[in-house]
Amino acid sequence: MNGHRNESDAGPSMNHGGNVASDAKINGTNQDFFTEVFRALEAVHDPRSSNETRQQAGILLEQAKAAADAPYHGFTLASDRSQAPVVRHYALSILEYVIRHNWDDFSGEQSAAVRGWILHLAQDIVDADPVYVRNKIAQLWVDVAKRSWASDWMDMDELLVRLWGAGLVHKEFVAFVLETLSEDVFNREDAVASMRSLRLSRACVDIFTSESVLREQSASREPLHAVRFGADGWLVRLREFLRDWGRSSGVAHDQALSCALKVLAALKAAMTWSIPKALANAGCVEGLCESLAGSSGAAQMATIEALHALYGRPFFRDGDFVLLVCPMFRTEVVQLLQQVYRSSIVDASDIDQVKYTLAKKLSEMMSNLGNFVESKPDLLTPDANIQDFLKLLMEILSSQSLTISIPVLSSWAKLLRSDKIGGSDAVAHLIGPLLEICSQRLIRYELLPEDSDNATILFLNEDIDTAPDRHAFLGNYRRYCSQVVENIVRRKPFDALFHILNQVDQSLHSLYENKPAFKPERYSKSSMPLLQVDAHFTVVEAALKGYKKWSQEDEARLQRAEQQRASTEQSLQAWCERLLALNFEDPLIRKRVLQLAVAFSTSVLERRTEFMLNVLKNILTTRPVGNPAFPTYNDAVKDLQNDCTHELHRLAFKMPDELLQVYSDLEAKINEIAEKHGLDDRLRLSYYSFLFIISHRATTIDPALREHRLRTFILPIDQSWRDPGLSASLESFEGFCGATGTSRVAQYLVQRRAHEIQDWSTCDLDDEGKAIQAEMTEKIKNLPLRSTKAFLGASVENIKQDSPQYEVATMLWRDVVPTLLPNLLKLLSYAHAFHNPTNWTGLPDEMQSVVSRTLMDRFWQAGISTGSRDEFYARVSGTKMTLEGFASSVRGTIRTIRESCYSIIYCLSKLGAHFYGFADLPQPLAQALFGDAKLLSSHQLSMMMNMVRYLIDDCPTNLREQFLPPVLASLFVELDAKVSGEWESLIRKGQTTSQDDNLTDEMKEESILRQLTYSSVLMVASLLDPQRENAPTQQQQQQQHRHRHDKNGNPGEAGVDPAAAAVTAAGTMGGTDRRASLTTQPGSMRAFVLSSLTILQPLMIFCTHAVQMRDSRSCGIIIRVFRSIVPDFTSSSTTDVAIREHISHEVLQAAITSLHDPYFVDLQKDLAQLIATVYILYSPLSAAPRHVLLSIPGVSSHKLDKTSAALFAIGSNGRQQRALVLDLLEGVRGVSVAEQGRIMPTKLGGGNVVGHGKSGGPEAGTEAAAAATAGASRKGGGGGGKERSEMQARFLKPVDEPGREATPDLTGVSDMFG
């Protein structure tokens, strides 16, 4: 089909743009059209043009595309080589506009005419045409193909084959068409291709696959002979080109190389979906290896990307594995890969980006191959040289760039788990080097100076922009190193373990060689000796896990090796005792020594009581002396002291019966320590709770003796809560202030005129301020919070509900709970109320801001705060005797009360019905928790949320109706007010911030708000998880407890597994079927929440607002949560109708608004699926979805009816549903920053989307793009500006440990000032 140049080819008028053409004033002659276009293009590209002129010209160019004769004029200009390339490119954009906006309304004659023009332009391309013009024509070919190929255009394959034979420039054109078509049909979320996905995908398979393979593989269906031309198929043709190109003497010719790159790109696009047998039949793997052997770096990169795409496929059948994967292990191929890798090695101080990128991609491809070896070792063919392949993996692992190393490191962790590969001779020769590399790489690189000339640090600085990403990446790297060590020891338990211990010995004896002697005044928490010890001990801890797994795997084998094991354990004990005898002046090195000794004692040496007692003795006699003159050293000493009690608790939980035998001696020793060393309250309570745990958890103790000992500890606590003086002081807020020593704070700040002092850290405290500080410190000790938290935590931690110890715990506390709850809730309520300026009597209006300034926590955040963590602590410690230190003492006092109450409530929840069973508890508890919660900072509220999540999770099923409605309703009311308000405030600040503002504080504020938002939506996802069980088992609860709490029993910044919550509650990207059955199981938490209108109303309002909160991670979870619950509200009940109408109005409008917002461009698929779900399920029941959609500019009744009919006709095909919605809302979809120089959406008004115009397409100016980029730099939530592969992005994600969620590194200062 050839295009013709007579004007009648335009067919009937193609002006489908209403009166836009008349608005553009281009209704005159052809010459008028050309003249206006030329002038406008000149204005757009003339650097002397004003912004206003350029904008007007852009509008005219955009309007010109909709003129009645614009398509023909576009073809005329595009085919005229006398025109400037920019004119021809604009002319092609006219045809693009016609195809994309008017195609569905064309008659057969009109569509044939436009198609003819595209074919004519394709046939006429020449080498002299700019690449961007040729590519634009190819893109137009694909746009037409997506709309008509395999329907009313049946000879496309024949046309492509004929073009293929016309010369290199046409081969390049065809390859680009094939690549783009393949990507749009299979790999991208292309709306047009999605609508015809079944026909297009089938047609692509038919034309790419050779006829012989197609007949063999598709015997159940007839090939689409009408769309095919020739027997070979495109895989064969592309492979033959690579063979001929590789053999030709003109391999370096620019045009040939350019064509080869396009061919490789086309093959890459086809690798992900082509029939494996077709790839093998065409010899694609062999062809790619031939092109890899060429000298062109660009061709090597394109080849590696194609191979990466092929071996990135998750699964191959056995026969396909042999045909496609096994050839890569042949000796000549492994040698070729080794040559390519070695040629890509770069110097860290002078990085060649092309080579470096090639090395990273090659490493990922090798990792995929390694994973295939691990999954199907029995299918490896005799010619597979696995030994050399593994050596190459070892060579890549050794790269100084951890980004290159980590993909194959993850593969080694898998390979060593495989009995077939991990136990092979090929691996045995590499055990030593593997252990050496992993031991070296377990050092904490993030603590090394960023300006270091260490090559690994230089590569890290090059690859990872932000500190949080670096911490996550290095955490993953260390995790894989530990797994490698663990798996090696599991296979070679005796040889590997002692090899590791010998390496540690050598390192410890030369720890300070060629280094300055230890001096407390020069102390650093990131000194090289400390980092080396930490790395070596981490290796030993991983080895212990491997040894433990080996000992548990085969009991019969263990019995055969009993004598060797006994000898090994004796040697291990001797090694540990030598380690304990070493004298380390560094407190943190001593801390790691004790941690490691306890790890040995509670794992491989758990049967050796005498060793445990030796470890215990070392812990009890470790009494380092701090020095306040050296704050960093002093802080390390406190860290060691606290960790000693933590290690004591580990021993007590693990070996209570052994410790019971020496209980009297322990009791005497602890009493001696308490008297002789003058322990502070925290350490004293930790030591005595150690004794409590022994008596509570021992199984051989006399029950009467147990009860007597335990009640001795509990009785003072019970009496403290019963103290009439305490109850009297908590009758009013003023009494609370008196009881906590804060009653004089407001008066003192007024007296010092604190609001007029800009920098409080420069204002020294007077005697009165110091007296108030001392009073607060003393009075907080008189409250029974710390003792309650310590002994209650010891009672419920790591305990099973069906155990005798749990019965003892409930017996001890059941009479104390009703006594302590009233005063506990008052303390919490007043601690929250302290943040309300109206409660600060005597504070003038002009000093109201002093309250928030006094109570705003200071913390250090990696990647945002200026200076190091140690420098931050030094600054905080240095301001203790200043007005800033005074404020820190005030907020420290309130924070201690607040967080101690959280911890006690959490521990009480472990008592089950003895806590949840109080009928009068829920409302006062909700009031205490949430009454003034909105006055807390985002960081402080996040701390409370950590406790509230588990308070809700642990509620017994039979008590939900009584307990949860008031708590959850109050929670979501306050969360919505706080989180929504903070986002609005943040956006306002972003619109008004000047360069002089403190961006560090703003970035920290935004980071914490994102974390609070994420925690909140995770709670929603957990509540509405359709797969959630009614209640966690007691064992699960105890596992959660270990992750939720730190060593002092405080709620940690942990939470539900984010992956589990997001996946199970959110569902998948599958489509919606209007006949879908409900997923909610009766009796589940989800069913309870969805049946309670009291809970649902505030929850739905919060979720609706969350759809528009500018945090992509949180918004994505909420979108999928909505999709999961929409099917649950299709009945005619009052609750269902109310929620259905809310979703149909408010949620649908919020989703459309976010779809319009460029910030959410990466969530458009999710948003479109939500909109489709709501419309499909609710439009038959409510007029609201239709009404909302018709209110959008550009959505007519005719267009909506057409989309509606298609939605109900296609069934549950999610991709097509999304495509229909995105096509319907094309006029209001936001675009990415990269496209904003061309399309400028207007702002949103209210909750509705308003129409928006377009600028002059690719010819328009860049002001909008610059503005958008500036805005994007402030929106946060990103992981740096570098483009990363999917695998690289995965290595930057924090590890989802059971019961933990990823949190920013927020280091508070709650313990700095008592």
Coordinates of N, CA, C and O in Angstrom, one line a residue, residues 413-476:
A413 N 25.2 -17.6 47.9 CA 24.4 -17.9 49.0 C 23.4 -19.1 48.7 O 23.2 -20.0 49.5
K414 N 22.9 -19.0 47.5 CA 21.9 -20.1 47.0 C 22.7 -21.3 46.6 O 22.3 -22.5 47.0
L415 N 23.8 -21.2 45.9 CA 24.5 -22.3 45.4 C 25.0 -23.2 46.6 O 25.1 -24.4 46.5
L416 N 25.5 -22.5 47.6 CA 26.0 -23.3 48.8 C 24.9 -24.0 49.5 O 25.3 -25.0 50.3
R417 N 23.7 -23.7 49.3 CA 22.6 -24.4 50.0 C 22.3 -25.7 49.2 O 21.6 -26.6 49.7
S418 N 22.7 -25.7 47.9 CA 22.4 -26.9 47.1 C 23.3 -28.0 47.4 O 24.5 -27.9 47.4
D419 N 22.7 -29.2 47.7 CA 23.5 -30.4 48.0 C 24.3 -30.8 46.8 O 25.5 -31.2 46.9
K420 N 23.8 -30.7 45.6 CA 24.5 -31.1 44.4 C 25.6 -30.2 44.1 O 26.7 -30.7 43.8
I421 N 25.5 -28.9 44.2 CA 26.5 -27.9 43.9 C 27.4 -27.6 45.1 O 28.6 -27.6 45.0
G422 N 26.7 -27.3 46.2 CA 27.5 -26.9 47.4 C 28.4 -27.9 47.9 O 29.4 -27.6 48.5
G423 N 28.1 -29.2 47.7 CA 29.0 -30.3 48.1 C 29.9 -30.8 47.0 O 30.5 -31.9 47.2
S424 N 30.0 -30.2 45.9 CA 30.8 -30.7 44.8 C 32.2 -30.3 44.9 O 32.6 -29.4 45.7
D425 N 33.1 -31.0 44.2 CA 34.5 -30.7 44.2 C 34.8 -29.3 43.6 O 35.7 -28.6 44.0
A426 N 34.0 -28.9 42.7 CA 34.2 -27.6 42.1 C 34.1 -26.5 43.1 O 34.8 -25.5 43.0
V427 N 33.2 -26.6 44.1 CA 33.0 -25.6 45.1 C 34.1 -25.8 46.2 O 34.5 -24.8 46.8
A428 N 34.5 -27.0 46.5 CA 35.4 -27.3 47.6 C 36.7 -26.5 47.4 O 37.3 -26.0 48.4
H429 N 37.2 -26.3 46.2 CA 38.4 -25.6 45.9 C 38.2 -24.1 46.2 O 39.2 -23.4 46.3
L430 N 37.0 -23.6 46.3 CA 36.8 -22.2 46.4 C 36.3 -21.8 47.8 O 36.1 -20.6 48.0
I431 N 36.3 -22.8 48.7 CA 35.8 -22.5 50.1 C 36.7 -21.4 50.8 O 36.2 -20.5 51.4
G432 N 38.0 -21.6 50.7 CA 38.9 -20.7 51.3 C 38.8 -19.3 50.8 O 38.6 -18.4 51.7
P433 N 38.8 -19.1 49.5 CA 38.7 -17.7 49.0 C 37.3 -17.1 49.4 O 37.2 -15.9 49.7
L434 N 36.2 -17.9 49.4 CA 34.9 -17.4 49.7 C 34.9 -16.9 51.2 O 34.4 -15.8 51.4
L435 N 35.4 -17.7 52.1 CA 35.5 -17.3 53.5 C 36.3 -16.0 53.6 O 35.9 -15.1 54.4
E436 N 37.4 -15.9 52.9 CA 38.2 -14.8 53.1 C 37.5 -13.5 52.6 O 37.5 -12.5 53.3
I437 N 36.9 -13.6 51.4 CA 36.2 -12.4 50.9 C 35.0 -12.0 51.8 O 34.9 -10.8 52.1
C438 N 34.2 -13.0 52.2 CA 33.1 -12.6 53.0 C 33.5 -12.1 54.4 O 32.8 -11.2 54.9
S439 N 34.6 -12.6 54.9 CA 35.0 -12.1 56.2 C 35.5 -10.6 56.1 O 35.2 -9.8 56.9
Q440 N 36.2 -10.3 55.0 CA 36.7 -9.0 54.8 C 35.5 -8.0 54.5 O 35.5 -6.9 55.0
R441 N 34.5 -8.5 53.8 CA 33.4 -7.6 53.4 C 32.3 -7.4 54.5 O 31.3 -6.7 54.3
L442 N 32.5 -8.1 55.6 CA 31.5 -7.9 56.7 C 31.8 -6.7 57.5 O 31.1 -6.4 58.5
I443 N 32.8 -5.9 57.2 CA 33.1 -4.7 57.9 C 32.0 -3.7 57.6 O 31.4 -3.7 56.5
R444 N 31.8 -2.8 58.5 CA 30.7 -1.8 58.3 C 31.2 -0.6 57.5 O 31.7 0.4 58.1
Y445 N 31.1 -0.7 56.2 CA 31.7 0.4 55.3 C 31.0 1.7 55.6 O 31.6 2.8 55.3
E446 N 29.7 1.7 56.0 CA 29.1 3.0 56.2 C 29.7 3.8 57.3 O 29.4 5.0 57.4
L447 N 30.5 3.2 58.2 CA 31.1 3.9 59.2 C 32.5 4.4 58.9 O 33.2 5.1 59.6
L448 N 33.0 4.0 57.7 CA 34.3 4.6 57.2 C 34.1 6.0 56.6 O 33.0 6.3 56.1
P449 N 35.1 6.8 56.7 CA 35.0 8.2 56.1 C 34.6 8.2 54.7 O 35.2 7.4 53.9
E450 N 33.7 9.0 54.3 CA 33.3 9.1 52.9 C 34.4 9.6 52.0 O 34.4 9.4 50.8
D451 N 35.3 10.4 52.5 CA 36.4 10.9 51.7 C 37.6 9.9 51.7 O 38.7 10.3 51.3
S452 N 37.4 8.7 52.1 CA 38.5 7.7 52.1 C 38.9 7.4 50.6 O 38.1 7.5 49.7
D453 N 40.2 7.1 50.4 CA 40.6 6.7 49.1 C 40.5 5.2 48.9 O 41.0 4.6 47.9
N454 N 39.8 4.5 49.8 CA 39.5 3.1 49.6 C 38.7 2.9 48.4 O 37.6 3.6 48.2
A455 N 39.1 2.0 47.5 CA 38.4 1.8 46.2 C 36.9 1.4 46.4 O 36.0 1.9 45.7
T456 N 36.6 0.6 47.4 CA 35.2 0.2 47.7 C 34.4 1.4 48.1 O 33.3 1.5 47.6
I457 N 34.9 2.3 48.9 CA 34.2 3.5 49.3 C 34.0 4.4 48.0 O 32.9 5.0 47.9
L458 N 35.0 4.5 47.2 CA 34.9 5.3 46.0 C 33.8 4.8 45.1 O 33.0 5.6 44.5
F459 N 33.7 3.5 44.9 CA 32.6 2.9 44.1 C 31.3 3.1 44.8 O 30.3 3.4 44.1
L460 N 31.2 3.0 46.1 CA 29.9 3.2 46.8 C 29.5 4.6 46.6 O 28.3 4.9 46.4
N461 N 30.4 5.6 46.7 CA 30.0 7.0 46.5 C 29.5 7.2 45.1 O 28.6 8.0 44.8
E462 N 30.0 6.5 44.1 CA 29.6 6.6 42.7 C 28.2 6.0 42.5 O 27.4 6.5 41.8
D463 N 28.0 4.9 43.2 CA 26.7 4.1 42.9 C 25.5 4.5 43.7 O 24.4 4.4 43.2
I464 N 25.7 5.0 44.9 CA 24.6 5.2 45.8 C 24.6 6.6 46.4 O 25.6 7.0 47.0
D465 N 23.6 7.3 46.1 CA 23.5 8.8 46.4 C 23.2 9.0 47.9 O 23.8 10.0 48.5
T466 N 22.3 8.3 48.5 CA 21.8 8.7 49.8 C 22.2 7.7 50.9 O 22.4 6.5 50.6
A467 N 22.4 8.2 52.1 CA 22.8 7.4 53.2 C 21.8 6.3 53.5 O 22.2 5.1 53.8
P468 N 20.5 6.5 53.5 CA 19.5 5.4 53.8 C 19.7 4.2 52.8 O 19.6 3.1 53.1
D469 N 19.8 4.6 51.5 CA 20.0 3.6 50.5 C 21.3 2.8 50.7 O 21.4 1.6 50.6
R470 N 22.4 3.6 51.1 CA 23.7 2.9 51.4 C 23.5 2.0 52.6 O 24.1 0.8 52.5
H471 N 22.9 2.4 53.6 CA 22.7 1.5 54.8 C 21.9 0.2 54.4 O 22.3 -0.9 54.8
A472 N 20.9 0.4 53.6 CA 20.1 -0.8 53.2 C 20.9 -1.7 52.3 O 20.9 -2.9 52.5
F473 N 21.7 -1.1 51.4 CA 22.5 -1.9 50.5 C 23.6 -2.7 51.2 O 23.7 -3.9 51.1
L474 N 24.3 -2.0 52.1 CA 25.3 -2.7 52.9 C 24.8 -3.7 53.8 O 25.4 -4.7 54.1
G475 N 23.6 -3.4 54.4 CA 23.0 -4.4 55.2 C 22.6 -5.7 54.5 O 22.9 -6.8 55.0
N476 N 22.2 -5.5 53.2 CA 21.9 -6.7 52.4 C 23.2 -7.4 52.1 O 23.3 -8.7 52.0

